[in-house]
GROMACS .gro file of C-alpha atoms in nm:
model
  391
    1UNK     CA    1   0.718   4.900  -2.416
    2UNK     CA    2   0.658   4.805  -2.759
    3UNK     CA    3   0.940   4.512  -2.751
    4UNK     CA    4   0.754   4.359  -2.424
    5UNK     CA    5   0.422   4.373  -2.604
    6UNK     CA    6   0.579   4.197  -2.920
    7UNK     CA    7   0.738   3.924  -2.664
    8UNK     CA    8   0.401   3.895  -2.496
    9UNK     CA    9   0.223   3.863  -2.794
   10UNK     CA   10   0.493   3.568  -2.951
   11UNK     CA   11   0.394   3.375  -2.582
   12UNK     CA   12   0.029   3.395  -2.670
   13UNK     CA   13   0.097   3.249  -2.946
   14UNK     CA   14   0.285   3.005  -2.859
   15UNK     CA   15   0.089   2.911  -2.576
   16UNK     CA   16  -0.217   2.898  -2.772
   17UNK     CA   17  -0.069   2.649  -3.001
   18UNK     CA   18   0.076   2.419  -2.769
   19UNK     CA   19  -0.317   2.380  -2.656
   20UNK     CA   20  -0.336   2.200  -3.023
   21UNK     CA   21  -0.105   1.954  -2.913
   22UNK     CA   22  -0.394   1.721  -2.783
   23UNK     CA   23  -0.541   1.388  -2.899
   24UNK     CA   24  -0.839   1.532  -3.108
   25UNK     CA   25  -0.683   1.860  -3.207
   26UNK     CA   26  -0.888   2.185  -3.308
   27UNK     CA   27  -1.180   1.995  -3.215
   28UNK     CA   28  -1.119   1.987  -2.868
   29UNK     CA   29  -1.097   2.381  -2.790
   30UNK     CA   30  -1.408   2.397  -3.030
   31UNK     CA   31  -1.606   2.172  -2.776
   32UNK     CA   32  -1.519   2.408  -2.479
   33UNK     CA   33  -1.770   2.717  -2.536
   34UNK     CA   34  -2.038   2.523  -2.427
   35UNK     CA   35  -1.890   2.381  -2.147
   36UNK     CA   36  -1.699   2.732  -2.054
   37UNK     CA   37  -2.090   2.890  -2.066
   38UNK     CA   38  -2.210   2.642  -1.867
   39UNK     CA   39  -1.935   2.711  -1.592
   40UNK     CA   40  -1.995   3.028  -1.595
   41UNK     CA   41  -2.363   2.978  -1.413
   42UNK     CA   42  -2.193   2.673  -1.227
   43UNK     CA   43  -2.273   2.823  -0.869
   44UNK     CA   44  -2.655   2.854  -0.949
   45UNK     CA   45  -2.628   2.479  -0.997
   46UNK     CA   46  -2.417   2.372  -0.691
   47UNK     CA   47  -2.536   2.155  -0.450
   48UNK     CA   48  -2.447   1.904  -0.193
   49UNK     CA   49  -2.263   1.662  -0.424
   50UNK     CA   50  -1.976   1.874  -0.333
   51UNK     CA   51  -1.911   1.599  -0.083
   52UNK     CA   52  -1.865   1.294  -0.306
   53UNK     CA   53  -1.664   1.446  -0.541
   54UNK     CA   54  -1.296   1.463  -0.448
   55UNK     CA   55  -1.255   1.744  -0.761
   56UNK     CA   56  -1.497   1.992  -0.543
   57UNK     CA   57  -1.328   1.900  -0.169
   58UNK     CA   58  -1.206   2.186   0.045
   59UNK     CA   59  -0.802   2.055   0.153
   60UNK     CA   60  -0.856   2.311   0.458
   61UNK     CA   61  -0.876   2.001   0.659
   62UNK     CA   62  -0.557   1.807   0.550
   63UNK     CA   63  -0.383   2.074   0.724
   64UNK     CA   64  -0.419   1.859   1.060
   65UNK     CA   65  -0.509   1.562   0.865
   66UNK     CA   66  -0.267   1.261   0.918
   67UNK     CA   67  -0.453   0.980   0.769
   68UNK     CA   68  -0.409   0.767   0.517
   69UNK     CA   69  -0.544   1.026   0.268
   70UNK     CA   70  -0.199   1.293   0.356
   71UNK     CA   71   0.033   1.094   0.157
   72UNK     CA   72  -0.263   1.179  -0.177
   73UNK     CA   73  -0.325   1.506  -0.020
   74UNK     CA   74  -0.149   1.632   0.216
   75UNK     CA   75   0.195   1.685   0.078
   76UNK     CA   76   0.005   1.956  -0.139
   77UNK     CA   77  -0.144   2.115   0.088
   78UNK     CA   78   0.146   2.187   0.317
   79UNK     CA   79   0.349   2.266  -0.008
   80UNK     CA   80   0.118   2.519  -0.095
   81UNK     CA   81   0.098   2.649   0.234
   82UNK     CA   82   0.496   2.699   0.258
   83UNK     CA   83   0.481   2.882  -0.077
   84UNK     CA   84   0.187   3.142   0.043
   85UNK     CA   85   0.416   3.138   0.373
   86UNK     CA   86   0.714   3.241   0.158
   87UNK     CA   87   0.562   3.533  -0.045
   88UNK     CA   88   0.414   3.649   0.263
   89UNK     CA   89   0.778   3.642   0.416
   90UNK     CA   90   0.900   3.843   0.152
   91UNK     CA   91   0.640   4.090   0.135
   92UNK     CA   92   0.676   4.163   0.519
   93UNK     CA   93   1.034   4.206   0.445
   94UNK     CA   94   1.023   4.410   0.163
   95UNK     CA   95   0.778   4.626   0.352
   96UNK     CA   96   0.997   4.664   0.666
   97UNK     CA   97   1.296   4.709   0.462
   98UNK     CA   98   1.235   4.917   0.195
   99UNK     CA   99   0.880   5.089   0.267
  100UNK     CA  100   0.717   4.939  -0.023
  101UNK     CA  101   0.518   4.647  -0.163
  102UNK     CA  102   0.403   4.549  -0.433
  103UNK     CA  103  -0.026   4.464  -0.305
  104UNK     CA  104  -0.084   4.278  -0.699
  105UNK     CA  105   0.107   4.013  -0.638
  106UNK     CA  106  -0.001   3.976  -0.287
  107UNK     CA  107  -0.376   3.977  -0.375
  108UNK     CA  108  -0.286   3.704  -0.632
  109UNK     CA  109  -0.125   3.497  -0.457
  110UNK     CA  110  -0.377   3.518  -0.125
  111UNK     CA  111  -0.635   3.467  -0.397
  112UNK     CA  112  -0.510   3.159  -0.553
  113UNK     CA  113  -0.432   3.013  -0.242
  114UNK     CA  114  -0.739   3.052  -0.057
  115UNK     CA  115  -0.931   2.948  -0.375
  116UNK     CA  116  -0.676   2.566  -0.442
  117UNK     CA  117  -0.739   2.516  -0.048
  118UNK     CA  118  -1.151   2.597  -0.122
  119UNK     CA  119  -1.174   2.361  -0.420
  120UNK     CA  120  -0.923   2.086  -0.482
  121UNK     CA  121  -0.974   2.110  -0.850
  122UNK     CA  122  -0.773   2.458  -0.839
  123UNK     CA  123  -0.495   2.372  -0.650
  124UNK     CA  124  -0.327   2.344  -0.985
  125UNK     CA  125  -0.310   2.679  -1.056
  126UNK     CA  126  -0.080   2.888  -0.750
  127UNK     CA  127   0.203   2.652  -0.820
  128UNK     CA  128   0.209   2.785  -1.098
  129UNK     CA  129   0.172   3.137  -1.051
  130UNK     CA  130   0.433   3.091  -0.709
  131UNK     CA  131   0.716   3.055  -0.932
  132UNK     CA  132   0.675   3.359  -1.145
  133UNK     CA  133   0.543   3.599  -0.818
  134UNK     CA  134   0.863   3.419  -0.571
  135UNK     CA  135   1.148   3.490  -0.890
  136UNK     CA  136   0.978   3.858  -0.935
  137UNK     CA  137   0.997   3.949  -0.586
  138UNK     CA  138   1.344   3.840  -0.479
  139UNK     CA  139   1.526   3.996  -0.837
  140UNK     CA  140   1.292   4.315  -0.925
  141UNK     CA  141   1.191   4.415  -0.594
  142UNK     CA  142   1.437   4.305  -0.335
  143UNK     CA  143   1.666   4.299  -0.651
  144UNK     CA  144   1.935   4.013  -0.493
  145UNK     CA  145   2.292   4.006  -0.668
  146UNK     CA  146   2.352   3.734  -0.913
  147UNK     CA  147   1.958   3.540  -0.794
  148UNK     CA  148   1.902   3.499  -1.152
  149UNK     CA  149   2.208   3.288  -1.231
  150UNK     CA  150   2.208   3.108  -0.873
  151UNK     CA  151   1.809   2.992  -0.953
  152UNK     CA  152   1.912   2.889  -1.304
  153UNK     CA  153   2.179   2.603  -1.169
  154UNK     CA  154   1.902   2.535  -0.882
  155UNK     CA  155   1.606   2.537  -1.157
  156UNK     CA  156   1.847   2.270  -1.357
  157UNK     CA  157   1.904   2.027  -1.107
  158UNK     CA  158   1.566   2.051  -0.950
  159UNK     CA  159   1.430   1.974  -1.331
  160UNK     CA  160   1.656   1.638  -1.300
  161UNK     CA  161   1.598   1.547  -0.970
  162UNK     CA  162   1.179   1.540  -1.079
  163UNK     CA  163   1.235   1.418  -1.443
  164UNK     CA  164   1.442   1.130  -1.258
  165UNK     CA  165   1.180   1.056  -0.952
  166UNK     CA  166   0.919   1.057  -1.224
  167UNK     CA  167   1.054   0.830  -1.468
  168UNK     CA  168   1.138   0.593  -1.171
  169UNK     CA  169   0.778   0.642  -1.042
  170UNK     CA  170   0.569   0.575  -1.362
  171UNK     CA  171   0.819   0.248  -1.431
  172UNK     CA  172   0.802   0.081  -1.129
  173UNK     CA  173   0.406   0.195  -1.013
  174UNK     CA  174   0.247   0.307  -1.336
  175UNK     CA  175   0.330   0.111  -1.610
  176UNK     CA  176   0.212   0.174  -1.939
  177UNK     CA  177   0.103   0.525  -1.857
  178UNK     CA  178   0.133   0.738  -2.152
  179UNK     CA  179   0.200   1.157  -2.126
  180UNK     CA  180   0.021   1.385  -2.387
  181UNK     CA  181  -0.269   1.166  -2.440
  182UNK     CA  182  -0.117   0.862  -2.601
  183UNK     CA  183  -0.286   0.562  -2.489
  184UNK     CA  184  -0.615   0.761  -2.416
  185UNK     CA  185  -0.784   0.441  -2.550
  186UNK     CA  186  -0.714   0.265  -2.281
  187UNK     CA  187  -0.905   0.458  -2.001
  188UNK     CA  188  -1.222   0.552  -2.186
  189UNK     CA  189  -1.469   0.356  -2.378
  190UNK     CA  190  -1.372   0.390  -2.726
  191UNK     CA  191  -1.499   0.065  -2.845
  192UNK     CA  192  -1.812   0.017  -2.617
  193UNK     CA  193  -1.939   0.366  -2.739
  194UNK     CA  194  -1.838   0.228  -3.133
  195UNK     CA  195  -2.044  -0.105  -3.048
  196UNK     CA  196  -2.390   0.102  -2.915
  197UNK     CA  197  -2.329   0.344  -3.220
  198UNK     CA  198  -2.302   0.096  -3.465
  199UNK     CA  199  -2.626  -0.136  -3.371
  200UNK     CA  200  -2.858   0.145  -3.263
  201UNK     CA  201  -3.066  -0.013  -2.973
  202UNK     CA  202  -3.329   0.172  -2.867
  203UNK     CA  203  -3.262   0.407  -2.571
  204UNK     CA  204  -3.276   0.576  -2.339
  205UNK     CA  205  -2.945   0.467  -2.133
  206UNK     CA  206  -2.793   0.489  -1.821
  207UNK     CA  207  -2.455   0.547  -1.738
  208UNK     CA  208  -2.229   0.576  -1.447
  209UNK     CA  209  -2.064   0.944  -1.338
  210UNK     CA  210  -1.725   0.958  -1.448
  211UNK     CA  211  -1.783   0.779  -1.777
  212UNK     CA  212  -2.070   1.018  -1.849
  213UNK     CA  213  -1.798   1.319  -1.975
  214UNK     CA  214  -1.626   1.050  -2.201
  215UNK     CA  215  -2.037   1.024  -2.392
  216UNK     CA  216  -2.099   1.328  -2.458
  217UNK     CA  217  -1.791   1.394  -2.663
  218UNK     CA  218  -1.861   1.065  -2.826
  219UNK     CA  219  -2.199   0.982  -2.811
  220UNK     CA  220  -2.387   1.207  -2.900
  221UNK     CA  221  -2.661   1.274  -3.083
  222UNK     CA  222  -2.712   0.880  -3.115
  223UNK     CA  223  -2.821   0.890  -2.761
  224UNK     CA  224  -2.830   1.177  -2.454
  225UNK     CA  225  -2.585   1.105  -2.142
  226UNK     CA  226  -2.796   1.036  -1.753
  227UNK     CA  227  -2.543   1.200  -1.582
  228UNK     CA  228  -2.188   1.316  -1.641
  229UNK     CA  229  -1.875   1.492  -1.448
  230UNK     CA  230  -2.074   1.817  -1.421
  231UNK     CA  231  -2.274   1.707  -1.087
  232UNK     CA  232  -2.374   2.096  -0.997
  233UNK     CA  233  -2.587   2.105  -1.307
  234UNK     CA  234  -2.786   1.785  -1.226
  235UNK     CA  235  -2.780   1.908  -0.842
  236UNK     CA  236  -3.153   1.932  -0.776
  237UNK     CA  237  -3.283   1.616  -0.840
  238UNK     CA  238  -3.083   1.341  -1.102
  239UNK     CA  239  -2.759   1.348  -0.901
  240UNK     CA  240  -2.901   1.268  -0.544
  241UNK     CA  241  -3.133   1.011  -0.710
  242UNK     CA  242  -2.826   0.913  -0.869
  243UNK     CA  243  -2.575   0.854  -0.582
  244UNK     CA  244  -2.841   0.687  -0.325
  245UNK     CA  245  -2.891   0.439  -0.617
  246UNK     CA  246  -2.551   0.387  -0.701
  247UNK     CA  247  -2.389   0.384  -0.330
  248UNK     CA  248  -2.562   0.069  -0.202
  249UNK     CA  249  -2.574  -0.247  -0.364
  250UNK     CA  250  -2.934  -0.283  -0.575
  251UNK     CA  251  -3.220  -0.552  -0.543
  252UNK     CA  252  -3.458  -0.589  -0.858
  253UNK     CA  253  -3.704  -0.432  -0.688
  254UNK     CA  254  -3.497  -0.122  -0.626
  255UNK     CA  255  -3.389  -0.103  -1.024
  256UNK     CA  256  -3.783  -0.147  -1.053
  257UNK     CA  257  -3.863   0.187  -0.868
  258UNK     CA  258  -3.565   0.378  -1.056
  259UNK     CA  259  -3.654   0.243  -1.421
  260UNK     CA  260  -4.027   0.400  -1.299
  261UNK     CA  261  -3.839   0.751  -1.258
  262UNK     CA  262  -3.604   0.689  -1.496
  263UNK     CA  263  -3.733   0.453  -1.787
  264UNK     CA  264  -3.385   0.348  -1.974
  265UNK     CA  265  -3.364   0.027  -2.167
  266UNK     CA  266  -2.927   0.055  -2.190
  267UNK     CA  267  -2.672   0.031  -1.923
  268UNK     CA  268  -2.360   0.121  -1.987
  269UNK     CA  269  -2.087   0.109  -1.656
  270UNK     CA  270  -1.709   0.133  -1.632
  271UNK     CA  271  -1.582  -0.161  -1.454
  272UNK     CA  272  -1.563   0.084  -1.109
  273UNK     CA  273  -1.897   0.012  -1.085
  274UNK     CA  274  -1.820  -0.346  -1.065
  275UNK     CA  275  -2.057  -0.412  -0.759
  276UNK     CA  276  -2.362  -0.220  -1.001
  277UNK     CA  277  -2.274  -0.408  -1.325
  278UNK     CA  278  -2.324  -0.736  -1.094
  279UNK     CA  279  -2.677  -0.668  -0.906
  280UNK     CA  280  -2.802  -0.568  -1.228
  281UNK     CA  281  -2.679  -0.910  -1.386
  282UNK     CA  282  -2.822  -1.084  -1.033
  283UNK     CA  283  -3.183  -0.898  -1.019
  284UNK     CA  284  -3.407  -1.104  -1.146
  285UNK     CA  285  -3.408  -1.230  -1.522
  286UNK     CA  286  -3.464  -0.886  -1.594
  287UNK     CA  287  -3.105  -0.757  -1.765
  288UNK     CA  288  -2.837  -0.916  -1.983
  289UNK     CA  289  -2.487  -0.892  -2.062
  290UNK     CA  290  -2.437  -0.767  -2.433
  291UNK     CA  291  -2.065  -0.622  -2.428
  292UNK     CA  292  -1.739  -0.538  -2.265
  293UNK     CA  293  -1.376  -0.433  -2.330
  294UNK     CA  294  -1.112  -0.251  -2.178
  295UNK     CA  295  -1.338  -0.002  -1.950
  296UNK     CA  296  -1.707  -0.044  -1.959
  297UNK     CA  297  -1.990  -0.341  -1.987
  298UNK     CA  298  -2.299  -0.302  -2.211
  299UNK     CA  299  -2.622  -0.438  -2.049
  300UNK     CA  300  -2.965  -0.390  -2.175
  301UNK     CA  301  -3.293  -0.470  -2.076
  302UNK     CA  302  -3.516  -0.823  -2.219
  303UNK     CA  303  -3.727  -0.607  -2.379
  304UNK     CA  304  -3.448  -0.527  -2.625
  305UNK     CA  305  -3.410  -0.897  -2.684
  306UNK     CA  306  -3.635  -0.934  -2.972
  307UNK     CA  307  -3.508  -0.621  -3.159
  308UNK     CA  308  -3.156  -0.756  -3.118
  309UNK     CA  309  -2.970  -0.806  -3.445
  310UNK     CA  310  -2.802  -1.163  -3.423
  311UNK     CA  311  -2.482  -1.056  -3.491
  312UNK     CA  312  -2.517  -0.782  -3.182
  313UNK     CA  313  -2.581  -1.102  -2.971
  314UNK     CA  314  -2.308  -1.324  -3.098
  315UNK     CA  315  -2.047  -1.078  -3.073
  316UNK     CA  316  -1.681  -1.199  -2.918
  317UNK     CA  317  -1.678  -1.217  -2.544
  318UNK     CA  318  -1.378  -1.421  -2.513
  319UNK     CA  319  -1.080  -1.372  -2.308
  320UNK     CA  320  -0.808  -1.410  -2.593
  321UNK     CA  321  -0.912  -1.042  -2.711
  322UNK     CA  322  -0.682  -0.879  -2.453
  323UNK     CA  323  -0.407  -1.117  -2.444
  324UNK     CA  324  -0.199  -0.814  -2.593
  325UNK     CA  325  -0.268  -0.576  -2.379
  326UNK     CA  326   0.004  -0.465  -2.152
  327UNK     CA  327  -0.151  -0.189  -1.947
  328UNK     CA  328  -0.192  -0.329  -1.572
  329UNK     CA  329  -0.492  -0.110  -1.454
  330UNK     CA  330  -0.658  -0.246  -1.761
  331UNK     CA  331  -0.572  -0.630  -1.717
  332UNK     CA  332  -0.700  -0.583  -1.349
  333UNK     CA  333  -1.022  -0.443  -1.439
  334UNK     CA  334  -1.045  -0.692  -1.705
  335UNK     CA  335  -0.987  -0.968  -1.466
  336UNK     CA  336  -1.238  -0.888  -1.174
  337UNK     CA  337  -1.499  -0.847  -1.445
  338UNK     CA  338  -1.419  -1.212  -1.557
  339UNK     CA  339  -1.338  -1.376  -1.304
  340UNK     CA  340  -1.658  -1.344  -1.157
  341UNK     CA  341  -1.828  -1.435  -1.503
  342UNK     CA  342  -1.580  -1.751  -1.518
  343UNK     CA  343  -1.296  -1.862  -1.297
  344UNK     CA  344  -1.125  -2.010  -1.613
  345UNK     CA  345  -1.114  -1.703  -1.846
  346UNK     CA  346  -1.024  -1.542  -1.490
  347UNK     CA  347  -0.699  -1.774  -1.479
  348UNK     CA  348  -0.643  -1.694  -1.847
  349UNK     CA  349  -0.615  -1.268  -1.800
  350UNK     CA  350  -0.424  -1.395  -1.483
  351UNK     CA  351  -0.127  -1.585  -1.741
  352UNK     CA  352  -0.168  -1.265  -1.951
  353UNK     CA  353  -0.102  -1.017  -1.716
  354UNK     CA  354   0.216  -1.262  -1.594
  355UNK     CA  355   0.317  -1.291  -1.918
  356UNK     CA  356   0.258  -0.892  -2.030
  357UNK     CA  357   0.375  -0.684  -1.706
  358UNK     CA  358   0.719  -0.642  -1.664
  359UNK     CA  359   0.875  -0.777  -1.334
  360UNK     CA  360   0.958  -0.403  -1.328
  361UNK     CA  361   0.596  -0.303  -1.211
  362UNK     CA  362   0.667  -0.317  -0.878
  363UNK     CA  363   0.294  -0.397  -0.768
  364UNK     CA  364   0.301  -0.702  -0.995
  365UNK     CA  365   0.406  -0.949  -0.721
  366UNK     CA  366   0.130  -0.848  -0.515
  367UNK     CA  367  -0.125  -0.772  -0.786
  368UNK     CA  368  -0.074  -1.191  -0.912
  369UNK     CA  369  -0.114  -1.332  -0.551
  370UNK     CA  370  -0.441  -1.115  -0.495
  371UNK     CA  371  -0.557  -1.258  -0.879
  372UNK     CA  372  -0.484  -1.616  -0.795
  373UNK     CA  373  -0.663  -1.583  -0.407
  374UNK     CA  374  -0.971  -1.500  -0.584
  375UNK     CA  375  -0.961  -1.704  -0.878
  376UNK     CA  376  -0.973  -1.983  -0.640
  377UNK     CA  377  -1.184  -1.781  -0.394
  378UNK     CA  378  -1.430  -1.798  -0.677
  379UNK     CA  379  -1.419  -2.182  -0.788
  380UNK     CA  380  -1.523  -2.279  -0.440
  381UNK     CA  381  -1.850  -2.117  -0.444
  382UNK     CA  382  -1.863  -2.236  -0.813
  383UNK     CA  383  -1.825  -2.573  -0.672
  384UNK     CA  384  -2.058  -2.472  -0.382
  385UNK     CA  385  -2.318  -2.423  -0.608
  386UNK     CA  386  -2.228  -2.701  -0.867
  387UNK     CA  387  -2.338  -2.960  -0.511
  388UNK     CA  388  -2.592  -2.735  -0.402
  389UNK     CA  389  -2.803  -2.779  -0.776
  390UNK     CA  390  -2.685  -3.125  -0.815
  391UNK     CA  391  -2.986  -3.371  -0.759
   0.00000   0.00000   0.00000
């Protein structure tokens, strides 16, 4: 009817405008056509990084699964099984009962299903679709008595039972963690990326996979990504290169071979790739540290030395540049980069994250005694070596 079209057309509207509400605005949806083309010709690029990438999993196993991984996984998987169960249980009913069914929603919902359980990534979307398909069928086709009031009461309370278990959740194991993207700084490489763009070293770089999404929106043009979140499109050659390198730790005869393939002069690695930023650092006199903050560590190669502008080279490294920072994911990332750098500017991010993280983080207890083990941990082989040189 012409009053549901007007409804439906105030929700499209709506809905597209809520997409604005985003940390770079109109800008964002603007960057999506290429990567919505790109996805569209994503299965001519697919390959077998499938298998390292938790995003592209099948959960089919975590059906039976009862390792450590169920309490990540599993719970969804058996959640979304008990809501395909449900509309299936309905259906058959309706069927039996009134000779009828409605095959749309039943197509959907197998759909959805079958396609969250193929590829982890889309789980997200039959939750969603459950609620809408489980309301429909129990008030406009099996049309129960007083459902919609009933589910209203049960929608409330189940609304402040999650709000609740949430907001205990993120206080006590996910401090700092900000909703809508405030705080966004603090996961990506904001000022690494600002540091490369402002001094313009020569190229080309490498960088690690997840960080890789975070330079194209930010990096480019002043210099083109290695790899980034989109493995399927590197599939055929960079990505397998890419993970054998990456998955083992690296002599300077191995960075050798890949610089061969791949001739960059610029690494840039978030701190998961703490065991990579560190061979790099221990190959040879071949690389050198030129920056890090919150996420990432800039190294480059000797041959950049002489084009180096001194003030690119006497840039801040200390440890008193995050003594405000009160994310704990941060401060730990922070830490096991420094610590193995220095034990002392270790110890200081150690007082810091003491001092910053409220007693109400419940890993903080936990976090400090695994700090202070390897601060120490560290100082003996400091000391090892400090004997072992000595004349």
């Amino acid at each position: 009817t012409a009053k549901e079209l007007v409804h439906f057309g105030i929700a499209c509207f709506l809905s597209m405008m809520t997409t604005l509400i985003n940390p770079y605005g109109l800008d964002y949806l603007v960057s999506l056509q290429p990567t919505i083309m790109s996805a569209m010709n994503f299965q001519k690029y697919s390959g077998p990084y499938d298998k390292f990438v938790m995003a592209y999993q099948s959960l089919w196993p975590y059906l039976t699964d009862t390792s450590i991984n169920f309490f990540n996984v599993g719970f969804t998987v058996w959640i979304m099984t008990l809501m395909i169960s449900s509309i299936l249980i309905l259906t058959v009913y309706e069927l039996i009962k009134k000779k009828s069914c409605d095959f749309s929603v039943l197509i959907i919902s197998l759909a959805l299903y079958w396609k969250g359980m193929e590829t982890s990534r889309a789980s997200y979307f039959f939750p969603l679709a459950f609620f809408f398909i489980f309301f429909y069928l129990l008030t406009h086709r099996l049309k129960l008595k007083n459902f919609a009031g009933r589910a209203a009461v049960f929608s409330l309370l189940a609304f402040v039972f999650f709000f609740v278990t949430l907001a205990y959740l993120n206080i006590r194991y996910d401090a700092d963690n900000k909703w809508f993207g405030k705080g966004l700084d603090n996961f990506v490489p904001v000022k690494e990326v600002a540091f490369l763009k402002k001094y313009k070293l020569e190229g080309p770089i490498f960088n690690d996979y997840v960080i890789g999404g975070y330079l194209i929106w930010d990096l480019y043009p002043d210099y083109k990504v290695f790899i980034d979140p989109r493995g399927g499109l590197y599939g055929k050659q960079v990505f397998p290169d890419y993970m054998e390198f990456t998955m083992k730790h690296v002599t300077s005869e191995d960075i050798r071979r890949f610089r061969e393939k791949y001739p960059f002069k610029i690494a840039i690695f978030h701190f998961r790739q703490m065991v990579t930023i560190f061979d790099f650092l221990k190959a040879g006199d071949e690389w050198r540290l030129l920056y890090f903050e919150k996420n990432a560590a800039i190294l480059i190669h000797k041959s950049l030395l002489p084009a180096l502008k001194s003030e690119a080279g006497n840039v801040n490294l200390s440890p008193l540049r995050f003594s405000a920072v009160k994310n704990p994911e941060v401060l730990v990332n922070v830490f096991n980069f420094y610590v193995r750098l220095d034990p002392e500017a270790g110890r200081y991010i150690y007082n810091v994250f003491k001092r910053n993280i409220s007693d109400l983080y419940k890993p903080k207890t936990q976090i400090l005694q695994a700090m202070d083990a390897d601060i120490k941990r560290q100082e003996r082989e400091s000391q090892s070596k400090a004997v072992w040189l000595s004349p």
